[in-house]
Amino acid sequence: MKIYRVAIALVFFFMASRAFAGTQITTANAGLLEAPRFELALESAYLLGVFGNPNSYEIGAEFLTARVRWGVVQSDSWLRGYNQFYISAVAEPIFRGPENHYFGLNFGMRYNFARPGSRLIPYFSGGLGLGWIDSHPNIPGAQGQDFTFNILTAAGISYQMSKHWKLNAGILYQHLSNAGQTDPNPSLNLLGPQVGLNYSF
């Protein structure tokens, strides 16, 4: 049931993001926000298992992500920024744990808070996806089948190096589960730092 509650929360997040995308408020002192239309990102994370799984998972996560702008909030309030819809290809070697690798896709939204004159851009994001892991259902705490769903949530800050290039650093939470298709369904919760390089155009 946890995955369904999180899915409902993410749907609400997407609806709220879409509502923000329709907000176009321009004030004299806000300055023009020139948000990128498209962005490509290569990101890496080192994730540790948390929240109850008996295996001490350590996972390296690699993401190739494409983002497209989904509305701009031109305002001098703290909401000034822009939405992005993203698609991520996920490849994860498992350094410690019963399985060896995980491959998947994730679809979601990212909101970027942009202040006038600042190179620092805080962000948060969330998404849902699916993937495949080399499961070992005979091992306690291992995943019960190869097909899984995934949930990704991240928060951090980007640094605008130039017109086209940004560096970002933050923290990433990942949840893997087959939504009760096997019994037991041990699921997997992971948390760790994430860094990335972004090119926008």
Coordinates of N, CA and C in Angstrom, one line a residue:
M1 N 0.8 -1.2 0.0 CA 0.0 0.0 0.0 C 0.9 1.3 0.0
K2 N 2.1 1.2 0.5 CA 3.0 2.3 0.5 C 3.2 2.9 -0.8
I3 N 3.4 2.1 -1.8 CA 3.7 2.6 -3.2 C 2.4 3.3 -3.7
Y4 N 1.2 2.9 -3.4 CA 0.0 3.6 -3.8 C -0.1 4.9 -3.2
R5 N 0.2 5.0 -1.9 CA 0.1 6.3 -1.2 C 1.1 7.3 -1.8
V6 N 2.3 6.8 -2.1 CA 3.3 7.7 -2.7 C 2.9 8.1 -4.1
A7 N 2.3 7.2 -4.8 CA 1.8 7.5 -6.2 C 0.8 8.6 -6.1
I8 N -0.2 8.5 -5.2 CA -1.2 9.5 -5.1 C -0.6 10.9 -4.7
A9 N 0.5 10.9 -3.9 CA 1.1 12.1 -3.5 C 1.8 12.7 -4.7
L10 N 2.4 11.9 -5.6 CA 3.1 12.4 -6.7 C 2.1 12.9 -7.8
V11 N 1.0 12.3 -7.9 CA -0.1 12.8 -8.8 C -0.5 14.2 -8.4
F12 N -0.6 14.4 -7.0 CA -1.0 15.7 -6.5 C 0.1 16.7 -6.8
F13 N 1.4 16.2 -6.7 CA 2.6 17.1 -7.0 C 2.5 17.5 -8.4
F14 N 2.2 16.6 -9.4 CA 2.2 16.9 -10.8 C 1.1 17.9 -11.1
M15 N -0.1 17.7 -10.4 CA -1.2 18.7 -10.6 C -0.8 20.1 -10.1
A16 N -0.2 20.1 -9.0 CA 0.2 21.4 -8.4 C 1.3 22.1 -9.3
S17 N 2.2 21.3 -9.9 CA 3.2 21.8 -10.8 C 2.5 22.4 -12.0
R18 N 1.5 21.7 -12.5 CA 0.8 22.2 -13.7 C 0.1 23.5 -13.4
A19 N -0.4 23.6 -12.2 CA -1.1 24.8 -11.8 C -0.1 26.0 -11.8
F20 N 1.1 25.7 -11.2 CA 2.1 26.7 -11.2 C 2.5 27.1 -12.6
A21 N 2.5 26.1 -13.5 CA 3.0 26.4 -14.9 C 2.1 27.4 -15.5
G22 N 0.8 27.5 -15.1 CA -0.1 28.4 -15.7 C -0.1 29.8 -15.1
T23 N 0.8 30.0 -14.0 CA 0.8 31.3 -13.4 C 1.8 32.2 -14.0
Q24 N 1.4 33.2 -14.7 CA 2.3 34.1 -15.3 C 2.2 35.5 -14.7
I25 N 2.9 35.8 -13.7 CA 2.8 37.1 -13.0 C 4.1 37.9 -13.2
T26 N 4.0 39.0 -13.8 CA 5.1 39.8 -14.1 C 5.0 41.1 -13.2
T27 N 6.1 41.4 -12.5 CA 6.2 42.6 -11.7 C 7.4 43.4 -12.2
A28 N 7.4 44.7 -11.8 CA 8.5 45.6 -12.3 C 9.8 45.2 -11.8
N29 N 10.0 44.6 -10.6 CA 11.3 44.3 -10.1 C 11.6 42.8 -10.1
A30 N 10.8 42.0 -10.8 CA 11.1 40.6 -10.8 C 12.2 40.3 -11.8
G31 N 12.4 41.0 -12.9 CA 13.4 40.7 -13.9 C 12.9 39.6 -14.8
L32 N 13.3 39.6 -16.0 CA 12.9 38.5 -16.9 C 13.6 37.2 -16.7
L33 N 12.8 36.2 -16.4 CA 13.4 34.8 -16.2 C 13.5 34.1 -17.5
E34 N 14.7 33.8 -18.0 CA 15.0 33.1 -19.2 C 15.2 31.7 -18.9
A35 N 14.2 30.9 -18.8 CA 14.3 29.5 -18.4 C 14.7 28.7 -19.7
P36 N 15.5 27.7 -19.6 CA 15.9 26.9 -20.8 C 14.7 26.0 -21.3
R37 N 14.6 25.9 -22.6 CA 13.5 25.1 -23.2 C 13.8 23.6 -23.0
F38 N 15.0 23.2 -23.2 CA 15.4 21.8 -23.1 C 16.7 21.7 -22.3
E39 N 16.8 20.5 -21.7 CA 18.0 20.3 -20.9 C 18.4 18.8 -20.9
L40 N 19.7 18.5 -21.1 CA 20.2 17.2 -21.0 C 21.1 17.1 -19.7
A41 N 21.0 16.0 -19.0 CA 21.7 15.9 -17.8 C 22.3 14.5 -17.6
L42 N 23.5 14.4 -17.1 CA 24.2 13.2 -16.8 C 24.5 13.3 -15.3
E43 N 23.8 12.4 -14.5 CA 23.9 12.4 -13.0 C 24.3 11.1 -12.4
S44 N 25.0 11.2 -11.3 CA 25.5 10.0 -10.6 C 25.1 10.1 -9.1
A45 N 24.8 9.0 -8.5 CA 24.4 9.0 -7.1 C 25.0 7.7 -6.4
Y46 N 25.3 7.8 -5.1 CA 25.7 6.7 -4.4 C 24.7 6.5 -3.3
L47 N 24.0 5.3 -3.3 CA 22.8 5.1 -2.5 C 23.0 4.0 -1.5
L48 N 22.5 4.2 -0.3 CA 22.6 3.2 0.7 C 21.2 2.8 1.1
G49 N 21.0 1.5 1.4 CA 19.8 0.9 1.8 C 19.4 1.5 3.2
V50 N 18.1 1.9 3.3 CA 17.6 2.4 4.6 C 16.2 1.8 4.8
F51 N 15.7 2.0 6.0 CA 14.3 1.7 6.3 C 13.9 0.2 6.2
G52 N 14.7 -0.7 7.0 CA 14.2 -2.0 7.2 C 14.6 -3.2 6.4
N53 N 15.1 -3.0 5.2 CA 15.6 -4.2 4.5 C 16.8 -4.8 5.2
P54 N 16.8 -6.2 5.4 CA 17.9 -6.8 6.2 C 19.2 -6.8 5.5
N55 N 19.2 -6.5 4.2 CA 20.5 -6.5 3.4 C 21.0 -5.1 3.4
S56 N 22.3 -4.9 3.6 CA 23.0 -3.6 3.6 C 23.3 -3.2 2.1
Y57 N 22.3 -2.7 1.4 CA 22.5 -2.4 0.0 C 23.5 -1.2 -0.2
E58 N 24.3 -1.3 -1.2 CA 25.1 -0.1 -1.6 C 25.0 -0.1 -3.2
I59 N 24.5 1.0 -3.7 CA 24.2 1.0 -5.1 C 24.8 2.3 -5.8
G60 N 25.4 2.1 -6.9 CA 25.8 3.3 -7.7 C 24.7 3.5 -8.8
A61 N 24.2 4.7 -8.8 CA 23.1 5.0 -9.7 C 23.5 6.0 -10.8
E62 N 23.3 5.7 -12.1 CA 23.6 6.6 -13.2 C 22.3 6.9 -13.9
F63 N 22.2 8.2 -14.2 CA 21.0 8.7 -14.9 C 21.3 9.6 -16.1
L64 N 20.7 9.3 -17.2 CA 20.7 10.1 -18.4 C 19.3 10.7 -18.5
T65 N 19.2 12.0 -18.4 CA 17.9 12.6 -18.3 C 17.7 13.7 -19.3
A66 N 16.5 13.7 -19.9 CA 16.1 14.8 -20.8 C 15.0 15.6 -20.1
R67 N 15.1 16.9 -20.1 CA 14.0 17.7 -19.5 C 13.5 18.7 -20.5
V68 N 12.2 19.0 -20.4 CA 11.6 20.0 -21.3 C 10.8 21.0 -20.4
R69 N 10.9 22.3 -20.6 CA 10.3 23.3 -19.8 C 8.8 23.1 -19.9
W70 N 8.1 23.3 -18.7 CA 6.6 23.1 -18.6 C 6.0 24.3 -17.9
G71 N 6.4 25.5 -18.3 CA 5.8 26.7 -17.8 C 6.8 27.4 -16.9
V72 N 6.6 28.7 -16.8 CA 7.5 29.6 -16.1 C 6.6 30.5 -15.1
V73 N 7.1 30.7 -13.9 CA 6.5 31.6 -13.0 C 7.3 32.9 -12.9
Q74 N 6.8 33.9 -13.6 CA 7.5 35.2 -13.6 C 6.9 36.0 -12.4
S75 N 7.7 36.0 -11.3 CA 7.2 36.6 -10.1 C 8.3 37.1 -9.3
D76 N 8.1 38.0 -8.4 CA 9.2 38.4 -7.4 C 9.0 37.7 -6.1
S77 N 8.1 36.7 -6.0 CA 7.9 35.9 -4.8 C 8.9 34.7 -4.8
W78 N 8.8 33.9 -3.7 CA 9.7 32.8 -3.6 C 9.4 31.7 -4.6
L79 N 8.2 31.8 -5.2 CA 7.9 30.8 -6.2 C 8.5 31.1 -7.6
R80 N 9.2 32.2 -7.8 CA 9.7 32.5 -9.1 C 10.6 31.3 -9.5
G81 N 10.3 30.8 -10.8 CA 11.1 29.7 -11.3 C 10.4 29.1 -12.5
Y82 N 10.7 27.8 -12.7 CA 10.1 27.1 -13.8 C 10.0 25.6 -13.6
N83 N 9.0 25.0 -14.2 CA 8.8 23.6 -14.2 C 9.5 22.9 -15.3
Q84 N 9.8 21.7 -15.1 CA 10.3 20.8 -16.2 C 9.7 19.4 -16.1
F85 N 9.3 18.9 -17.2 CA 8.9 17.5 -17.3 C 10.2 16.7 -17.7
Y86 N 10.4 15.6 -17.1 CA 11.7 14.8 -17.5 C 11.4 13.4 -17.7
I87 N 12.3 12.8 -18.5 CA 12.4 11.3 -18.7 C 13.8 10.9 -18.4
S88 N 14.0 9.9 -17.5 CA 15.4 9.5 -17.1 C 15.5 8.0 -17.5
A89 N 16.7 7.7 -18.1 CA 17.1 6.3 -18.3 C 18.0 6.0 -17.1
V90 N 17.8 4.9 -16.4 CA 18.4 4.5 -15.1 C 19.3 3.3 -15.3
A91 N 20.5 3.3 -14.9 CA 21.4 2.1 -14.8 C 22.1 2.1 -13.5
E92 N 21.9 1.0 -12.7 CA 22.4 0.9 -11.4 C 23.2 -0.4 -11.1
P93 N 24.5 -0.3 -11.1 CA 25.3 -1.5 -10.6 C 25.1 -1.6 -9.1
I94 N 24.8 -2.8 -8.6 CA 24.6 -3.0 -7.2 C 25.9 -3.5 -6.6
F95 N 26.6 -2.7 -5.8 CA 27.9 -3.1 -5.2 C 27.8 -4.0 -4.0
R96 N 26.7 -3.9 -3.3 CA 26.5 -4.7 -2.1 C 25.0 -5.0 -2.0
G97 N 24.7 -6.3 -2.0 CA 23.3 -6.8 -1.9 C 23.2 -8.1 -2.8
P98 N 22.0 -8.7 -2.6 CA 21.8 -10.0 -3.3 C 21.9 -9.9 -4.8
E99 N 21.3 -8.8 -5.4 CA 21.3 -8.6 -6.8 C 22.5 -7.9 -7.4
N100 N 22.7 -7.9 -8.7 CA 23.8 -7.3 -9.3 C 23.6 -6.0 -10.1
H101 N 22.4 -5.8 -10.6 CA 22.1 -4.6 -11.4 C 20.6 -4.3 -11.5
Y102 N 20.4 -3.1 -11.8 CA 19.0 -2.6 -12.0 C 19.0 -1.6 -13.2
F103 N 18.0 -1.8 -14.1 CA 17.8 -0.9 -15.3 C 16.4 -0.5 -15.3
G104 N 16.2 0.8 -15.6 CA 14.8 1.3 -15.6 C 14.6 2.6 -16.3
L105 N 13.4 3.1 -16.3 CA 13.0 4.4 -16.8 C 12.2 5.1 -15.6
N106 N 12.3 6.4 -15.6 CA 11.5 7.2 -14.6 C 11.0 8.5 -15.3
F107 N 9.7 8.8 -15.0 CA 9.1 10.0 -15.6 C 8.6 10.9 -14.5
G108 N 8.9 12.2 -14.6 CA 8.4 13.0 -13.5 C 8.5 14.5 -13.8
M109 N 8.5 15.3 -12.7 CA 8.5 16.8 -12.8 C 9.6 17.3 -11.9
R110 N 10.2 18.4 -12.3 CA 11.2 19.1 -11.5 C 10.8 20.6 -11.4
Y111 N 10.9 21.2 -10.3 CA 10.7 22.6 -10.1 C 12.0 23.3 -9.7
N112 N 12.3 24.4 -10.4 CA 13.6 25.1 -10.2 C 13.2 26.5 -9.7
F113 N 13.8 26.9 -8.5 CA 13.6 28.2 -8.0 C 14.7 29.1 -8.4
A114 N 14.4 30.2 -9.2 CA 15.4 31.0 -9.8 C 15.2 32.5 -9.2
R115 N 16.3 33.0 -8.6 CA 16.3 34.3 -8.1 C 17.0 35.3 -9.0
P116 N 16.5 36.5 -9.2 CA 17.2 37.4 -10.1 C 18.7 37.6 -9.7
G117 N 19.6 37.5 -10.7 CA 21.0 37.8 -10.4 C 21.8 36.7 -9.7
S118 N 21.1 35.6 -9.4 CA 21.8 34.5 -8.6 C 22.2 33.4 -9.6
R119 N 23.3 32.8 -9.4 CA 23.8 31.6 -10.1 C 23.3 30.3 -9.5
L120 N 22.8 30.4 -8.3 CA 22.3 29.3 -7.5 C 20.8 29.0 -7.7
I121 N 20.5 27.8 -8.1 CA 19.1 27.5 -8.4 C 18.7 26.3 -7.6
P122 N 18.0 26.4 -6.5 CA 17.5 25.3 -5.8 C 16.4 24.5 -6.6
Y123 N 16.3 23.2 -6.3 CA 15.3 22.5 -7.1 C 14.7 21.3 -6.2
F124 N 13.6 20.8 -6.6 CA 13.1 19.5 -6.1 C 12.4 18.8 -7.2
S125 N 12.3 17.5 -7.2 CA 11.7 16.7 -8.2 C 11.2 15.4 -7.7
G126 N 10.3 14.8 -8.5 CA 9.7 13.6 -8.1 C 9.1 12.9 -9.3
G127 N 9.2 11.5 -9.4 CA 8.8 10.8 -10.5 C 8.5 9.3 -10.2
L128 N 7.8 8.7 -11.2 CA 7.4 7.3 -11.1 C 8.0 6.6 -12.3
G129 N 8.3 5.3 -12.2 CA 8.8 4.6 -13.3 C 8.7 3.1 -13.1
L130 N 9.5 2.4 -14.0 CA 9.5 0.9 -13.9 C 10.9 0.5 -14.4
G131 N 11.2 -0.8 -14.0 CA 12.5 -1.3 -14.4 C 12.6 -2.8 -14.1
W132 N 13.8 -3.3 -14.3 CA 14.1 -4.7 -14.1 C 15.4 -4.9 -13.3
I133 N 15.3 -5.8 -12.4 CA 16.4 -6.2 -11.5 C 16.7 -7.7 -11.6
D134 N 17.9 -8.1 -11.5 CA 18.2 -9.6 -11.5 C 17.8 -10.1 -10.1
S135 N 16.6 -10.4 -9.9 CA 16.0 -10.8 -8.6 C 16.5 -12.2 -8.1
H136 N 16.5 -12.3 -6.8 CA 16.9 -13.6 -6.2 C 15.8 -13.9 -5.1
P137 N 14.6 -14.3 -5.5 CA 13.5 -14.5 -4.5 C 13.8 -15.5 -3.4
N138 N 14.8 -16.4 -3.6 CA 15.1 -17.4 -2.6 C 16.0 -16.8 -1.4
I139 N 16.5 -15.6 -1.6 CA 17.3 -15.0 -0.5 C 16.4 -14.0 0.3
P140 N 16.4 -14.2 1.6 CA 15.6 -13.2 2.4 C 16.0 -11.8 2.2
G141 N 15.0 -10.9 2.0 CA 15.2 -9.5 1.8 C 15.5 -9.1 0.4
A142 N 15.8 -10.1 -0.5 CA 16.0 -9.8 -1.9 C 14.7 -9.6 -2.6
Q143 N 14.8 -9.0 -3.8 CA 13.6 -8.7 -4.5 C 12.9 -9.9 -5.0
G144 N 11.5 -9.9 -5.0 CA 10.8 -11.1 -5.3 C 10.6 -11.5 -6.8
Q145 N 10.8 -10.5 -7.7 CA 10.8 -10.8 -9.1 C 11.6 -9.7 -9.8
D146 N 11.8 -10.0 -11.1 CA 12.7 -9.0 -11.9 C 12.0 -7.7 -12.2
F147 N 10.7 -7.7 -12.5 CA 10.0 -6.5 -12.8 C 9.6 -5.7 -11.5
T148 N 10.0 -4.4 -11.5 CA 9.7 -3.6 -10.4 C 9.2 -2.2 -10.8
F149 N 8.5 -1.5 -9.9 CA 8.2 -0.1 -10.1 C 9.3 0.7 -9.3
N150 N 9.5 2.0 -9.7 CA 10.4 2.8 -8.9 C 9.8 4.2 -8.7
I151 N 10.2 4.8 -7.6 CA 9.9 6.1 -7.2 C 11.1 6.9 -6.9
L152 N 11.3 8.0 -7.5 CA 12.5 8.9 -7.3 C 12.1 10.2 -6.7
T153 N 12.7 10.7 -5.7 CA 12.5 12.0 -5.2 C 13.9 12.7 -4.9
A154 N 14.1 13.9 -5.3 CA 15.4 14.5 -5.2 C 15.2 16.0 -4.8
A155 N 16.2 16.5 -4.1 CA 16.2 18.0 -3.8 C 17.7 18.4 -3.7
G156 N 18.0 19.6 -4.2 CA 19.3 20.0 -4.2 C 19.5 21.4 -4.8
I157 N 20.6 21.7 -5.3 CA 20.9 23.1 -5.8 C 21.8 23.0 -7.0
S158 N 21.5 23.8 -8.0 CA 22.3 23.9 -9.2 C 23.1 25.1 -9.2
Y159 N 24.3 25.1 -9.9 CA 25.1 26.3 -10.0 C 25.3 26.6 -11.5
Q160 N 24.9 27.7 -11.9 CA 24.9 28.1 -13.3 C 26.4 28.6 -13.7
M161 N 27.1 27.7 -14.4 CA 28.5 28.0 -14.7 C 28.6 29.0 -15.9
S162 N 27.7 28.8 -16.9 CA 27.6 29.6 -18.1 C 26.2 29.6 -18.6
K163 N 26.0 30.2 -19.8 CA 24.6 30.2 -20.3 C 24.1 28.8 -20.6
H164 N 24.9 27.8 -20.9 CA 24.4 26.5 -21.2 C 24.7 25.4 -20.2
W165 N 25.7 25.6 -19.3 CA 26.2 24.6 -18.4 C 25.8 24.9 -17.0
K166 N 25.4 23.8 -16.3 CA 25.1 23.9 -14.8 C 25.7 22.6 -14.2
L167 N 26.1 22.8 -12.9 CA 26.5 21.7 -12.0 C 25.4 21.6 -11.0
N168 N 25.0 20.4 -10.5 CA 24.1 20.3 -9.4 C 24.5 19.3 -8.4
A169 N 24.1 19.5 -7.2 CA 24.4 18.5 -6.1 C 23.2 18.5 -5.2
G170 N 22.9 17.3 -4.7 CA 21.7 17.2 -3.9 C 21.6 15.8 -3.2
I171 N 20.4 15.5 -2.8 CA 20.2 14.2 -2.1 C 19.0 13.5 -2.9
L172 N 19.2 12.2 -3.0 CA 18.2 11.4 -3.8 C 17.6 10.3 -2.9
Y173 N 16.3 10.1 -3.0 CA 15.6 9.0 -2.4 C 15.1 8.1 -3.5
Q174 N 15.3 6.8 -3.4 CA 14.7 5.9 -4.4 C 14.0 4.7 -3.7
H175 N 12.8 4.4 -4.2 CA 12.1 3.3 -3.7 C 11.8 2.3 -4.9
L176 N 12.1 1.0 -4.6 CA 11.9 -0.1 -5.6 C 10.9 -1.0 -5.0
S177 N 9.9 -1.4 -5.7 CA 8.9 -2.4 -5.2 C 8.1 -3.0 -6.4
N178 N 7.6 -4.2 -6.2 CA 6.8 -4.8 -7.3 C 5.3 -4.6 -7.0
A179 N 4.9 -3.7 -6.0 CA 3.5 -3.4 -5.7 C 2.8 -4.6 -5.3
G180 N 3.4 -5.5 -4.5 CA 2.7 -6.7 -4.0 C 2.4 -7.8 -4.9
Q181 N 3.1 -7.9 -6.1 CA 2.9 -9.0 -7.0 C 3.5 -10.3 -6.5
T182 N 4.4 -10.2 -5.6 CA 5.0 -11.4 -4.9 C 4.8 -11.3 -3.4
D183 N 4.8 -12.4 -2.8 CA 4.6 -12.4 -1.3 C 5.7 -13.4 -0.7
P184 N 6.7 -12.8 0.0 CA 6.7 -11.4 0.5 C 7.2 -10.5 -0.6
N185 N 7.0 -9.2 -0.4 CA 7.4 -8.1 -1.3 C 8.3 -7.2 -0.5
P186 N 9.6 -7.5 -0.3 CA 10.5 -6.8 0.6 C 10.7 -5.4 0.3
S187 N 10.6 -5.0 -0.9 CA 10.9 -3.6 -1.4 C 12.3 -3.1 -1.0
L188 N 12.6 -2.0 -1.5 CA 14.0 -1.5 -1.3 C 13.9 0.0 -1.2
N189 N 14.4 0.6 -0.1 CA 14.5 2.1 0.0 C 16.0 2.5 0.1
L190 N 16.3 3.5 -0.7 CA 17.7 3.9 -0.9 C 17.8 5.4 -0.7
L191 N 18.9 5.9 -0.1 CA 19.1 7.3 0.1 C 20.6 7.6 0.0
G192 N 20.9 8.8 -0.7 CA 22.3 9.1 -0.8 C 22.5 10.4 -1.6
P193 N 23.8 10.8 -1.7 CA 24.1 12.1 -2.4 C 24.1 11.8 -3.9
Q194 N 23.8 12.9 -4.7 CA 23.7 12.9 -6.1 C 24.4 14.1 -6.7
V195 N 25.2 14.0 -7.8 CA 25.8 15.1 -8.4 C 25.5 15.0 -9.9
G196 N 25.5 16.1 -10.7 CA 25.2 16.0 -12.1 C 25.8 17.2 -12.9
L197 N 25.9 17.0 -14.2 CA 26.3 18.0 -15.1 C 25.1 18.2 -16.1
N198 N 24.7 19.4 -16.3 CA 23.5 19.7 -17.2 C 23.9 20.6 -18.3
Y199 N 23.4 20.3 -19.5 CA 23.5 21.2 -20.7 C 22.2 21.7 -21.1
S200 N 21.9 22.9 -21.2 CA 20.6 23.5 -21.6 C 20.7 24.2 -22.9
F201 N 19.6 24.2 -23.7 CA 19.5 24.9 -24.9 C 18.1 25.3 -25.3

